[in-house]
Each structure stands twice: as C-alpha cells, then as structure tokens.
Coordinates of C-alpha atoms in Angstrom, one line a residue:
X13 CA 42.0 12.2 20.0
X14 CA 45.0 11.9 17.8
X15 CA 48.3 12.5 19.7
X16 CA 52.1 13.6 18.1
X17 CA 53.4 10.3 19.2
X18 CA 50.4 8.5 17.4
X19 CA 51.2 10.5 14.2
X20 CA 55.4 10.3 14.9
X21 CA 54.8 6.3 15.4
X22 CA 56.1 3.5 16.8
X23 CA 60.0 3.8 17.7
X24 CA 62.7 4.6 14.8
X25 CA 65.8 6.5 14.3
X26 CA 64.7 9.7 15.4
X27 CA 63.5 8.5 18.7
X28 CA 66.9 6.4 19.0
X29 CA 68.4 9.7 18.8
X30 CA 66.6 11.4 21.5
X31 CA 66.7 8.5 23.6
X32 CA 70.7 8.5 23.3
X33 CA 70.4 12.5 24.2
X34 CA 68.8 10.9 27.4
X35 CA 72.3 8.6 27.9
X36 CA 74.6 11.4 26.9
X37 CA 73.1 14.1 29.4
X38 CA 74.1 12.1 32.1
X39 CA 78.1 12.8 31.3
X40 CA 77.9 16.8 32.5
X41 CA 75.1 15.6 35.0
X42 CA 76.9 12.8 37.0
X43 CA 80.3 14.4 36.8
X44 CA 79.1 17.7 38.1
X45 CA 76.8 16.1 40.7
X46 CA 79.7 13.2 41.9
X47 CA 83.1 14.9 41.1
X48 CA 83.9 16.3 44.6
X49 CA 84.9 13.4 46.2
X50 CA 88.1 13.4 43.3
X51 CA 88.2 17.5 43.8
X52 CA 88.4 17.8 47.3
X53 CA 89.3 14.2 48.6
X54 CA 89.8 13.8 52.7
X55 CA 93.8 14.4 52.4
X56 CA 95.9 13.7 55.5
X57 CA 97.3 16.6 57.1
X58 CA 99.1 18.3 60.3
X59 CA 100.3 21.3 61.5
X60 CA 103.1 22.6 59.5
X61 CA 106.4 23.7 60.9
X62 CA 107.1 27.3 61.9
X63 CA 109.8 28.6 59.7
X64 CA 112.3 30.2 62.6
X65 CA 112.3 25.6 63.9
X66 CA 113.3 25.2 60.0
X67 CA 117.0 24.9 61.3
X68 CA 116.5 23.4 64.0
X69 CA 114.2 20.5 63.5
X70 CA 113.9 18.1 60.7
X71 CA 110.1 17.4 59.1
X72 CA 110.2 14.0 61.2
X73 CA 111.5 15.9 64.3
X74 CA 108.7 17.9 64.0
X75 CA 106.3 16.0 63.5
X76 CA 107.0 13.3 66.2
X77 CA 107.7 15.3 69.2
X78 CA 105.0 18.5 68.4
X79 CA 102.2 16.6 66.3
X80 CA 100.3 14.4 69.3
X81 CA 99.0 11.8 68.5
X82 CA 94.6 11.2 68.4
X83 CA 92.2 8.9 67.2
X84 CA 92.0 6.7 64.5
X85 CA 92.7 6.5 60.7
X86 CA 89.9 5.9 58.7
X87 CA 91.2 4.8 55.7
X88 CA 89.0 6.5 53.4
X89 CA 91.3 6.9 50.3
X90 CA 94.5 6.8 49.0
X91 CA 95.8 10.0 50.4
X92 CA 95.5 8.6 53.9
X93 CA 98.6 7.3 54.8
X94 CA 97.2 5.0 57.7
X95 CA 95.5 1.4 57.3
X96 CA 91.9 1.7 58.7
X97 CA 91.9 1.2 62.8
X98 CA 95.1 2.8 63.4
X99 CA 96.1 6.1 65.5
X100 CA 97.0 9.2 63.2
X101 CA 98.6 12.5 63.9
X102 CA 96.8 15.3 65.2
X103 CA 95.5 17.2 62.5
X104 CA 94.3 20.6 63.4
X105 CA 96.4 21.2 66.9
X106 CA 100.1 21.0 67.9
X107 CA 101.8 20.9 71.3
X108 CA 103.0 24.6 72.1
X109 CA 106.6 25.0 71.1
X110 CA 108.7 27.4 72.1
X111 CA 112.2 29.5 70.2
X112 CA 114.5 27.9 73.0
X113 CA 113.3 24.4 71.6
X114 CA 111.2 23.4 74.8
X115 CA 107.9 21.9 74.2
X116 CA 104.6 22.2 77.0
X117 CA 103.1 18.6 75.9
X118 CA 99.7 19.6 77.8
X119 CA 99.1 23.1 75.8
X120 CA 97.6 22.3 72.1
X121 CA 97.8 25.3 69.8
X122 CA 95.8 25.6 66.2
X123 CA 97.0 25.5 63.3
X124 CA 98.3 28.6 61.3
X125 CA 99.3 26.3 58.4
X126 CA 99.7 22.6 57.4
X127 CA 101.6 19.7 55.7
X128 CA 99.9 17.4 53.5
X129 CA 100.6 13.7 52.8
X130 CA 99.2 13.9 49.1
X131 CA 100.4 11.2 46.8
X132 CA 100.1 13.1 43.5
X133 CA 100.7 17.0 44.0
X134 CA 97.9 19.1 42.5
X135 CA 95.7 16.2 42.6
X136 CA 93.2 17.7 45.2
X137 CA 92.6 21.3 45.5
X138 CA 92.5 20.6 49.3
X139 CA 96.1 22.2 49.8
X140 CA 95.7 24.9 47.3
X141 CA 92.9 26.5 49.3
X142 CA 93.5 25.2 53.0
X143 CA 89.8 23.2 53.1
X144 CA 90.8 21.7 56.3
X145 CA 90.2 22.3 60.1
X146 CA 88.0 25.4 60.3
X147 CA 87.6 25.7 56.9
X148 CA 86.7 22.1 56.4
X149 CA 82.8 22.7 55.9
X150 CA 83.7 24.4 52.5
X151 CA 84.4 21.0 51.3
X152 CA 80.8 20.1 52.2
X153 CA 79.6 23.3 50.7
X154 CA 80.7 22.2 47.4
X155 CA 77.8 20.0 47.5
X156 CA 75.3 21.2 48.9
X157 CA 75.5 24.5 46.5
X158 CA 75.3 21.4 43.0
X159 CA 71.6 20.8 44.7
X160 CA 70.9 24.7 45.8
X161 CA 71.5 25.6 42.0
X162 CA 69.8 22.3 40.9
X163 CA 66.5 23.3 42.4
X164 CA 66.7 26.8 41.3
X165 CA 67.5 25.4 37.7
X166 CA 64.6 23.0 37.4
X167 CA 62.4 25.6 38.5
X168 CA 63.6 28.3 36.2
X169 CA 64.8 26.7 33.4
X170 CA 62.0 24.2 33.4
X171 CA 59.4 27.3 33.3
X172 CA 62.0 28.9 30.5
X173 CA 61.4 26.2 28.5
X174 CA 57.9 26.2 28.6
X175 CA 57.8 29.8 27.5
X176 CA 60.5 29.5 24.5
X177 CA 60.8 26.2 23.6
X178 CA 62.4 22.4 25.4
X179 CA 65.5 22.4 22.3
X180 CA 66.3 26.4 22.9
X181 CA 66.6 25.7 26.5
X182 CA 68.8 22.4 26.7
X183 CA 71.4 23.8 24.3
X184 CA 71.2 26.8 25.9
X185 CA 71.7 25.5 29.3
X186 CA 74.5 22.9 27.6
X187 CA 76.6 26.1 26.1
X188 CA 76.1 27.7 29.5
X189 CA 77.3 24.2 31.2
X190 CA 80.5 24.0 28.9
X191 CA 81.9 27.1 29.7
X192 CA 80.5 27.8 33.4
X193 CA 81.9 24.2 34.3
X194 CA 85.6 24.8 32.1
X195 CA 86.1 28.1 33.7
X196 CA 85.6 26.8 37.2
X197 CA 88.6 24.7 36.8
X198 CA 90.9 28.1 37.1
X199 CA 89.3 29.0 39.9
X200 CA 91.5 31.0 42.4
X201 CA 89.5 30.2 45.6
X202 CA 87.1 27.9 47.3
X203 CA 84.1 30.8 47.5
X204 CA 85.0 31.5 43.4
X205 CA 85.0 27.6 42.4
X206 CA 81.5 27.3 44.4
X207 CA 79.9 29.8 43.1
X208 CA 80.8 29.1 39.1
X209 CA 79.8 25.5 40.8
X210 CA 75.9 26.9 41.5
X211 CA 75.3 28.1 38.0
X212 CA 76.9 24.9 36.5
X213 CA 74.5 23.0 38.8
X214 CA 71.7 25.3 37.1
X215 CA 72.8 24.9 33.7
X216 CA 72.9 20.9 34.0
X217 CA 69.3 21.1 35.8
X218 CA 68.3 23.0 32.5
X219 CA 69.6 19.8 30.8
X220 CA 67.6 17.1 32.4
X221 CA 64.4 18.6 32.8
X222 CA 64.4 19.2 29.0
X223 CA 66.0 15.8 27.7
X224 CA 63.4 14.2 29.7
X225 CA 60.7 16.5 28.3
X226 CA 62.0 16.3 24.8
X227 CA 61.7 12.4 25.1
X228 CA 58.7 12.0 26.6
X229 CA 56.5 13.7 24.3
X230 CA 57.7 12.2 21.8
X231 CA 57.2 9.1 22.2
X232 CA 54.2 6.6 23.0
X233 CA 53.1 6.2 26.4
X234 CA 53.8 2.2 26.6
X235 CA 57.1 3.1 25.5
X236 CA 57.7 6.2 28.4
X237 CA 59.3 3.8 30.9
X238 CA 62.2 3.5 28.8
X239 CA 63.4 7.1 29.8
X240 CA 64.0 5.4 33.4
X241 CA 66.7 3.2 31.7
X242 CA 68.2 6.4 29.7
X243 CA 68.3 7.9 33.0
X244 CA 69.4 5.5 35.7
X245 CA 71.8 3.4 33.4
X246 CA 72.9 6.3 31.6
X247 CA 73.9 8.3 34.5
X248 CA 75.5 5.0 35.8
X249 CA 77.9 5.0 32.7
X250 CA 79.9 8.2 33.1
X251 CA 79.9 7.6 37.2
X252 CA 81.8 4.0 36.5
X253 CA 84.1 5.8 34.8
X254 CA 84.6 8.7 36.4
X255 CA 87.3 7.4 38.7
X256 CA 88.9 6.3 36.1
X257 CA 89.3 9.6 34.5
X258 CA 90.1 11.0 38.3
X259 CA 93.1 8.5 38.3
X260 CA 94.5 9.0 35.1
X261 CA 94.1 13.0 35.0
X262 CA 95.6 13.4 37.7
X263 CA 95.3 17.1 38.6
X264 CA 92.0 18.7 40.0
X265 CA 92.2 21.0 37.5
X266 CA 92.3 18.9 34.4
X267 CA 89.5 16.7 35.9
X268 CA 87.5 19.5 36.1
X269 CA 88.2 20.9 33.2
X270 CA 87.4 17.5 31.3
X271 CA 83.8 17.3 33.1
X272 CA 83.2 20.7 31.8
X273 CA 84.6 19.5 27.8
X274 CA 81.9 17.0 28.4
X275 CA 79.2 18.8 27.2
X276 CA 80.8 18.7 23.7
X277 CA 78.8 15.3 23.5
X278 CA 76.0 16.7 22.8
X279 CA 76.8 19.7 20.5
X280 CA 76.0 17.5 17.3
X281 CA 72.7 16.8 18.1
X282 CA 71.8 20.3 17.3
X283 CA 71.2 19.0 13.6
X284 CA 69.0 16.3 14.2
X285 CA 66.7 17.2 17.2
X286 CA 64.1 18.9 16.3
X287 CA 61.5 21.6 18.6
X288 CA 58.9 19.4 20.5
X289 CA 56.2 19.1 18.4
X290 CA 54.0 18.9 21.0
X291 CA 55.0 22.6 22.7
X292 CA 54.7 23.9 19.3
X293 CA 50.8 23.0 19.0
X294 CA 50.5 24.0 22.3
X295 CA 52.2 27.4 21.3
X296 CA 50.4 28.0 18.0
X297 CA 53.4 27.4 16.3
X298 CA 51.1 24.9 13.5
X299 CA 53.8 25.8 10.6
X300 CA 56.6 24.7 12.8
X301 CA 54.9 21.7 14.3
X302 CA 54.4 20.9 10.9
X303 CA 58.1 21.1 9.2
X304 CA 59.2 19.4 12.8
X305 CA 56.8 16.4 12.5
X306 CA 58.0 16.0 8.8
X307 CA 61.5 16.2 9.4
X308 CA 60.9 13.2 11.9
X309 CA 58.7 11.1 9.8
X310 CA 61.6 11.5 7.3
X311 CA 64.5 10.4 9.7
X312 CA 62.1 7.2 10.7
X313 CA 61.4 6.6 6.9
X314 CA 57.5 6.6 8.1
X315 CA 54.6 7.6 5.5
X316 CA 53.7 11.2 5.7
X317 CA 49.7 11.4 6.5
X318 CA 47.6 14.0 5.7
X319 CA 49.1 17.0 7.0
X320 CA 45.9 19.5 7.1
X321 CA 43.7 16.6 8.5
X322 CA 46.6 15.9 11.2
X323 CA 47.2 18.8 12.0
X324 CA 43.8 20.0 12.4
X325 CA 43.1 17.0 15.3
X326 CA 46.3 17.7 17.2
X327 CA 45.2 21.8 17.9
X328 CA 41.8 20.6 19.0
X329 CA 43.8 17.5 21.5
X330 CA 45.9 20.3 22.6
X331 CA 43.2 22.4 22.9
X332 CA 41.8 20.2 25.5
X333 CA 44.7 19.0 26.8
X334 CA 45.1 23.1 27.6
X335 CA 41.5 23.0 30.0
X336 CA 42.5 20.2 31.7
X337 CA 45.6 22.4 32.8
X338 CA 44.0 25.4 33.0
X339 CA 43.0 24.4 36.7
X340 CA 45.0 26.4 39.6
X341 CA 47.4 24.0 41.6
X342 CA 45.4 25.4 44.8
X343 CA 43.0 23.0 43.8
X344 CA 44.5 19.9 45.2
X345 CA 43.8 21.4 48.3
X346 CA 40.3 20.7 48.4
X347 CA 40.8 17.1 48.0
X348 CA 41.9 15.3 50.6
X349 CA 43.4 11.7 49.3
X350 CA 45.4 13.8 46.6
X351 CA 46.9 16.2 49.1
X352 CA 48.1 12.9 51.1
X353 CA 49.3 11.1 48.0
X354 CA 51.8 14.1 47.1
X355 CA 53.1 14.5 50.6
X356 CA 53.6 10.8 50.8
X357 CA 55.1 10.8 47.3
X358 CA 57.5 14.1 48.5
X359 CA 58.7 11.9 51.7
X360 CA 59.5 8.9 49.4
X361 CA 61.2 11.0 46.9
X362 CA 63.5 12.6 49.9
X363 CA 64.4 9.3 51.3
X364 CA 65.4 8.0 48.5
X365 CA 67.4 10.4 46.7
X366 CA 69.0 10.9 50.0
X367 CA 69.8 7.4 50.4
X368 CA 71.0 7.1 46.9
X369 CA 73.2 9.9 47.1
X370 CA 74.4 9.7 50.7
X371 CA 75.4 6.0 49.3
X372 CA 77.1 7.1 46.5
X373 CA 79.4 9.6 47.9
X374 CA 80.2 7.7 50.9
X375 CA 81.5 5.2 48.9
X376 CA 85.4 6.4 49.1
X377 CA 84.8 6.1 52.9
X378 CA 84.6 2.7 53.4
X379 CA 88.1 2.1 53.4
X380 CA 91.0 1.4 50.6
X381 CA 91.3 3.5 47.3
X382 CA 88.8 5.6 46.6
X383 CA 89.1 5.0 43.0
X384 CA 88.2 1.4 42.9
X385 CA 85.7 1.8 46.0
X386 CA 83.6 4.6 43.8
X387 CA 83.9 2.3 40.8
X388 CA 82.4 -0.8 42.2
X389 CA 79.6 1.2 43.7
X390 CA 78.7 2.3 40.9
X391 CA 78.6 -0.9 39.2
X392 CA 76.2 -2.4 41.3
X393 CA 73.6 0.1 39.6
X394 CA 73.9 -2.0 36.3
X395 CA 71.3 -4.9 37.2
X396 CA 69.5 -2.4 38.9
X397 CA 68.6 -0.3 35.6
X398 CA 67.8 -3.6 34.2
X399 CA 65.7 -5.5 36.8
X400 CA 63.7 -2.1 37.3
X401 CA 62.3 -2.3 33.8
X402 CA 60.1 -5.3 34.5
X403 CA 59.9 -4.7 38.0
X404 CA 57.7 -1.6 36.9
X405 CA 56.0 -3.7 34.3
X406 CA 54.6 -6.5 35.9
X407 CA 54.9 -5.9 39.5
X408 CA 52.9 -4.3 42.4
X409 CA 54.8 -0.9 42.8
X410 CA 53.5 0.1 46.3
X411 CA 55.4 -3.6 48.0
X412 CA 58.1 -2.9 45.4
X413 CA 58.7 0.6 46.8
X414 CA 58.7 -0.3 50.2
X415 CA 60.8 -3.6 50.5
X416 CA 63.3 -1.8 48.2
X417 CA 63.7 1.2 50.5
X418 CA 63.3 -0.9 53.7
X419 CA 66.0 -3.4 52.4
X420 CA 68.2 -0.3 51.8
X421 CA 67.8 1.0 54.9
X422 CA 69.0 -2.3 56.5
X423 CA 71.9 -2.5 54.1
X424 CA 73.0 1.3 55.3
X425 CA 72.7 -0.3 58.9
X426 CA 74.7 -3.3 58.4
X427 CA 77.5 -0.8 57.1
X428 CA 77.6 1.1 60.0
X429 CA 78.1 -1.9 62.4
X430 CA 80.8 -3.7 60.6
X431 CA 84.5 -3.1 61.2
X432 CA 86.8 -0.5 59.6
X433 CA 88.7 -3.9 58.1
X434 CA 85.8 -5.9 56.5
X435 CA 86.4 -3.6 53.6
X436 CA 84.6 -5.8 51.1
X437 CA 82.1 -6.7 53.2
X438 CA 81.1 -2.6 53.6
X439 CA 81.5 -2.4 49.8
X440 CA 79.3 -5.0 49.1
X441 CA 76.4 -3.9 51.0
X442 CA 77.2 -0.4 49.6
X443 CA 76.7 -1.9 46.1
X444 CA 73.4 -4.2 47.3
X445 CA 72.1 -0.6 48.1
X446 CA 73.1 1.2 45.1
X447 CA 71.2 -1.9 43.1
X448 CA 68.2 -1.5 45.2
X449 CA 67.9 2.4 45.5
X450 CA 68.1 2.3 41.5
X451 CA 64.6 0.1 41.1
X452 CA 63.3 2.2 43.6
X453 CA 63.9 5.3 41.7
X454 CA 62.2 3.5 38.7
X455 CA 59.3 2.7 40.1
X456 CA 59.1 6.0 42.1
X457 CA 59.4 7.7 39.1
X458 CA 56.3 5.5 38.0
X459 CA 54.5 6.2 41.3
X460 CA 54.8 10.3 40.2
X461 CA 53.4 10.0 36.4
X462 CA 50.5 7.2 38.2
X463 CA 49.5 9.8 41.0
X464 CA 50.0 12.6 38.1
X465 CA 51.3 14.9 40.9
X466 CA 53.6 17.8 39.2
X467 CA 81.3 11.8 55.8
X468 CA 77.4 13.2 54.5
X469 CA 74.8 11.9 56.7
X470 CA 74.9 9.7 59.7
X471 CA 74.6 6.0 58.7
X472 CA 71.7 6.2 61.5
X473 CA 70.1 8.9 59.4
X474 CA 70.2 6.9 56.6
X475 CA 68.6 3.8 58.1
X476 CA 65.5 5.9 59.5
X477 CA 65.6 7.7 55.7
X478 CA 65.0 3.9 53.7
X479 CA 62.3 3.5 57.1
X480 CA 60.7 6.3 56.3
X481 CA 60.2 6.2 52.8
X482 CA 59.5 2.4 53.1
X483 CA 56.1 3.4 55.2
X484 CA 54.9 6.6 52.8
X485 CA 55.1 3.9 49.9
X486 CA 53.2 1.5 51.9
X487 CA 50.0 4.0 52.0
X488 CA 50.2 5.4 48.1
X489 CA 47.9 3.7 45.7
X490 CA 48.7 0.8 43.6
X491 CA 49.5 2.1 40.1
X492 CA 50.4 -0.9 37.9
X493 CA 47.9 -1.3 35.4
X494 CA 45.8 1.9 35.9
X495 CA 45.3 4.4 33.4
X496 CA 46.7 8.1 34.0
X497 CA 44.0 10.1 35.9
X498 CA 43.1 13.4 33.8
X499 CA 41.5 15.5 36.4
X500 CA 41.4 16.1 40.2
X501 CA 39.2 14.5 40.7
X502 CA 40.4 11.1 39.1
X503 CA 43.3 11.5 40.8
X504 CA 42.2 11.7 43.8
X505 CA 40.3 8.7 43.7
X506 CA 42.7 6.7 42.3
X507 CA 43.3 3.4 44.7
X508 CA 39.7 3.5 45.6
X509 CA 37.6 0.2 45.5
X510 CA 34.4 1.1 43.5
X511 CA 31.5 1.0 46.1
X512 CA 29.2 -1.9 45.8
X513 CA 25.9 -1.6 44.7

C-alpha cells in the first residue's frame, strides 16, 4: 500500500529541514539534561568563622587551628583548591571553640555556616543556597528531578501529541521550555529552582518525542536510521560546547538563563514544518493532509501526483495500519518470546543510558578543570555517531550490542582502579566509553524498532551495569536484515529458525 513517505519521496529540502529540527532539539535537551555539573559544581568549603572570633582571629587563624584536617582532595574541578591525593580541610565539622579563645581539639562541632574557596563569585549557586553538608543531596536532586519530569513528559506529552497533533505539541512544549527554563535562573531557592527544573525536564521530553516522531514519518524507512545521527551527534554538539559557554558566562545565573534562550533556535521553524501528514490521515484530517503533503512536495520541488487517487490509498493504508494497532498491549502477555525480548530490551536500555550518563556527568570528577575534562568527554562521542551508522547497517547487532556494553563496562572499571594523578589516562578511558556507549545507543535504538516493542553511581555499579546489559543483548534476536514484524505474532517469532520439513 502506498505510504506518505512513498508519495513525499526520496530526501529533499523539506526533510533537510526536519532532520536539522532533529540537530537543533538537542541545544535545550543536552543543556537542561548536563548543565548541573556548571550550576552546582563540588566547591571547596569549611566551616565559617563565628562573628564574636571576628576580632580576634584572622581567616587563616581560623582556619588552621579550628578547621582539622581529613581525607583527601579529589581534584574534581577548578574550585578545588587542592591537587588530587592531598589532605583538605574539614568541611562540615570544626574543633569546638570557646569565647576565652581555648580550643577542645577532640570535640568536632557542625557547621552553622561556611566559607567557600570559589574562583569566580556567583559562578555556582552552591554558596547562594548552602548545597553542602546536610543539604548536599539537593545537589543530586537537581538531577534526578530532569529524569522524574522526563518520564512524566514522554508519557504525557507523547499521548498529547497523539490526540492534537506532533507540530502543536513540540512548539508548545518549546514555548513552555523557553520560559519555564529562563525563569528558573531567578530562582530564590534550591526547592524553587528544582521544581521550575521538573516542568523544564517535561517540556524538553515534549520536544524529543515529537522531533523524532515528526522525522520519522516522514521519511522512508531505509532512510530512518539517519534520526540516530540527528540525535546522538546532535546532542553531542551543544554538550562540547557547553563548557565553553559555562566558562565564558561566568555566573550560574546567566548560564542558565542562556540554556533557557536556547530554544529561540527553533522558533523559525514554525513557518516551514508542516502537521505530520501521516497523523492527519490517521485523524481524518484528509483536507489538511492534503495542503500539508503539497506544501512539502513544493519545498522539495517534486511533481504533485494525483491528489484524489493519493489520497484515497493513504486512508485505506491508514486504515489498516489502525487494526494492526487496535490490539490491547495486554496481549504480549500471552506470548512468551515477545514478553522476554521487551524485558531484555528494558535491561539493555537501563544499562546503557545509565552508563552513558553516569559517564558523562562524572567526567569533571576525574581530576583537573572541569571545563576541559567535560569537553573532551564529550568529544569522544564524534566517531561514535559516525562509526554507528554502518555498524547498524552491515553488522550483526546482537555481538555489536554486547561487546560494546561489555567493553564499556571494562573501561568504567579501569577508571576506578587507576590513580587520582593519571588524569589523562582516566579521561581517556572516559572518552573510549563515551565512543562506545554512543554505537550502542544506535544500535539499541535499532534493536527497539526490529523487536517493534513500544559522584553518581559507584564505578562498581557501573561495571555490573555494561555486564548486565552485555548478557540481555546476547539473548535478543538478530535484527540486521529482517523486515519489521506487523503483528504479535511476527514479533514474537522473530529470531526463530524456520522448522525443517
């Protein structure tokens, strides 16, 4: 049957178009998913004098006869003062001191304020809002509540856009990113900033699941793997320079301010995308599906077909395209194979998004300046996005998967064991990861349409995470050069050998 993307053609401007929306999402997506590290950096701290020893006591008095001594410095960034290996201050106790200027060196007291060493003032919003000691785990909270609002937004938003349309939603959810994200960056407390931060996180979930929806049924099915490079190599763009902006901003506040601005890159495409035509005919929307499909074949400068005769074949493809759906999700249920293929396809999913971004984030504690550590990382996804496209093409995805995410693993291992001061070494391997967790997304993302099923972890945890998803991919089916299954039942026999006679 005669689909949009057989009557839309091979690729032209229009799809050039959408396919750059896929590139451009990536700015509000990457800097709201990445930007804490540059937010709420790890800055050095102690106890701050008491204000009746102002007198008495100089800064430096203070702090070497009251501030013990514990530990060791990481080095993580640029606001630690210490090289990597060496002791540090005490950061959340002092020795007791008393009004007559006597100190009891074996009774620690807590904090009730502190002192930071931060190299540009306003720079972190660490010392505006105290996110240290007891109230360190809000720093932590900042990111878990980007993938709380995340997963509410690709389930509402994506279900939103089914009911009124994929363009309506993603500028919808862009507006809603500009101004959520912008007003975030006057926040006047942690618990404000986070929660501005979860409807952000839903308004940028409202953007991918869209762009990629918008893309893909548009465009031919040979030609769908491209929306892995606008995704992995586009979100790698705006996260190499990221830091960058971090640096040269300066302020918190400004950098989040510009993340939020961000989403101004997209605003003129609201004259040239048009509604899917696809969700139109599924809609019985005919007379828009019609001016929409038009409007394309114009920007391509294709030869407009027989309307009434196209039109005609693509309500009777969706209308079978609409049975095949029609089938309750219950159903996978009763078939055995299926049911195993999507749990095995959640646990490689997990253990690779949590390897990816575990790496990622990590990456300004390895040691040295944050800013050139986060960079580099980030660079090593660049031949990733390109190896994965004919990785996926030509080669067995199951053995792909698995030595990518075993390989990964091993990498996040080698990190762990390795010295403070082998700082290139760690950053290295942290790239070799970063390169290998992106083909693994690609081909994961592959696995998914084939099957046609719809410091921030322990380096320990990570290791068992790229072992773990290693194994599931070792019992999914191979993929590469099978046709999409339609039904259940298809599906579930997908990676079968046909019996012999």
């Amino acid at each position: 049957m005669l689909d949009v993307s057989d009557v839309v053609g091979q690729l032209g401007w229009y799809h050039l178009a959408v396919g750059a929306i896929t590139v451009l999402r990536a700015f509000p997506t990457s800097w709201t998913l990445l930007i804490a590290p540059f937010i709420v950096p790890d800055v050095d701290h102690w106890c701050a004098k008491p204000a009746w020893l102002a007198t008495n006591w100089t800064d430096e008095q203070w702090k070497e006869i009251a501030i013990p001594m514990t530990g060791v410095a990481v080095g993580a960034n640029s606001s630690v003062a210490s090289p990597p290996g060496a002791p540090r201050f005490e950061r959340c106790r002092h020795r007791a001191v008393f009004e007559n200027d006597t100190v009891d060196p074996e009774t620690l007291v807590a904090c009730d304020a502190w002192t930071y060493n931060e190299t540009v003032p306003g720079s972190s919003a660490v010392p505006e809002w105290d996110l240290v000691c007891s109230h360190d785990w809000q720093r932590s909270l900042m990111q878990s509540v980007v993938f709380a609002g995340s997963l509410v937004g690709a389930l509402a938003l994506g279900r939103l856009s089914d009911m009124y349309g994929r363009r309506f939603i993603f500028f919808v959810s862009n507006f809603g990113f500009i101004l959520f994200a912008s007003v975030s960056a006057a926040s006047p407390s942690a618990t404000c900033y986070n929660s501005l931060r979860f409807i952000t996180a839903i308004c940028v979930a409202g953007i991918q699941t869209t762009a990629a929806s918008l893309f893909t049924e548009i465009v031919e099915p040979r030609h769908r793997n491209l929306l892995n490079v606008g995704f992995s190599l586009g979100f790698t763009l705006p996260t190499l320079l990221l830091p960058g902006v971090a640096y040269l901003v300066g302020s918190w506040k400004y950098l989040q301010l510009t993340a939020g601005l961000s989403g101004l890159i997209l605003i003129p495409f609201i004259f040239i995308l048009q509604e899917s035509p696809r969700w139109l005919v599924s809609t019985h929307r005919e007379k828009q599906a019609r001016a929409a499909i038009l409007k394309i074949l114009r920007i391509n400068g294709r030869q407009v077909p027989d309307m009434e005769t196209t039109m005609r074949e693509l309500v009777e493809k969706s209308k079978a395209d609409a049975q095949l759906s029609s089938t309750s999700p219950v159903e996978i249920l009763r078939h055995r194979r299926l049911l195993r293929n999507a749990i095995l396809l959640f646990i490689v999913w997990f253990c690779d998004n949590l390897l990816l971004f575990a790496t990622t984030l990590s990456s300004v504690d390895l040691g040295g300046s944050r800013f050139i550590n986060f960079a580099l990382s980030a660079a090593g996804e660049i031949p990733g996005g390109l190896v994965s496209l004919p990785l996926v093409r030509y080669c067995r995805r199951r053995r792909s998967q698995a030595a990518l995410l075993l390989l990964a693993g091993l990498a996040a291992i080698l990190i762990s064991l390795l010295p403070l001061e082998n700082l290139w070494l760690r950053l290295g391997l942290n790239m070799t990861s970063r390169f290998l967790l992106v083909i693994s997304g690609a081909i994961k993302n592959t696995f998914s349409q084939g099957i046609h099923v719809h410091t921030i972890a322990p380096t320990i945890v990570l290791s068992g995470a790229g072992l773990c998803g290693a194994t599931a991919a070792c019992f999914l089916p191979e993929t590469l050069g099978k046709p999409l299954p339609d039904t259940f039942d298809e599906a579930n026999n997908l990676g079968l050998r046909p019996k012999r006679k």
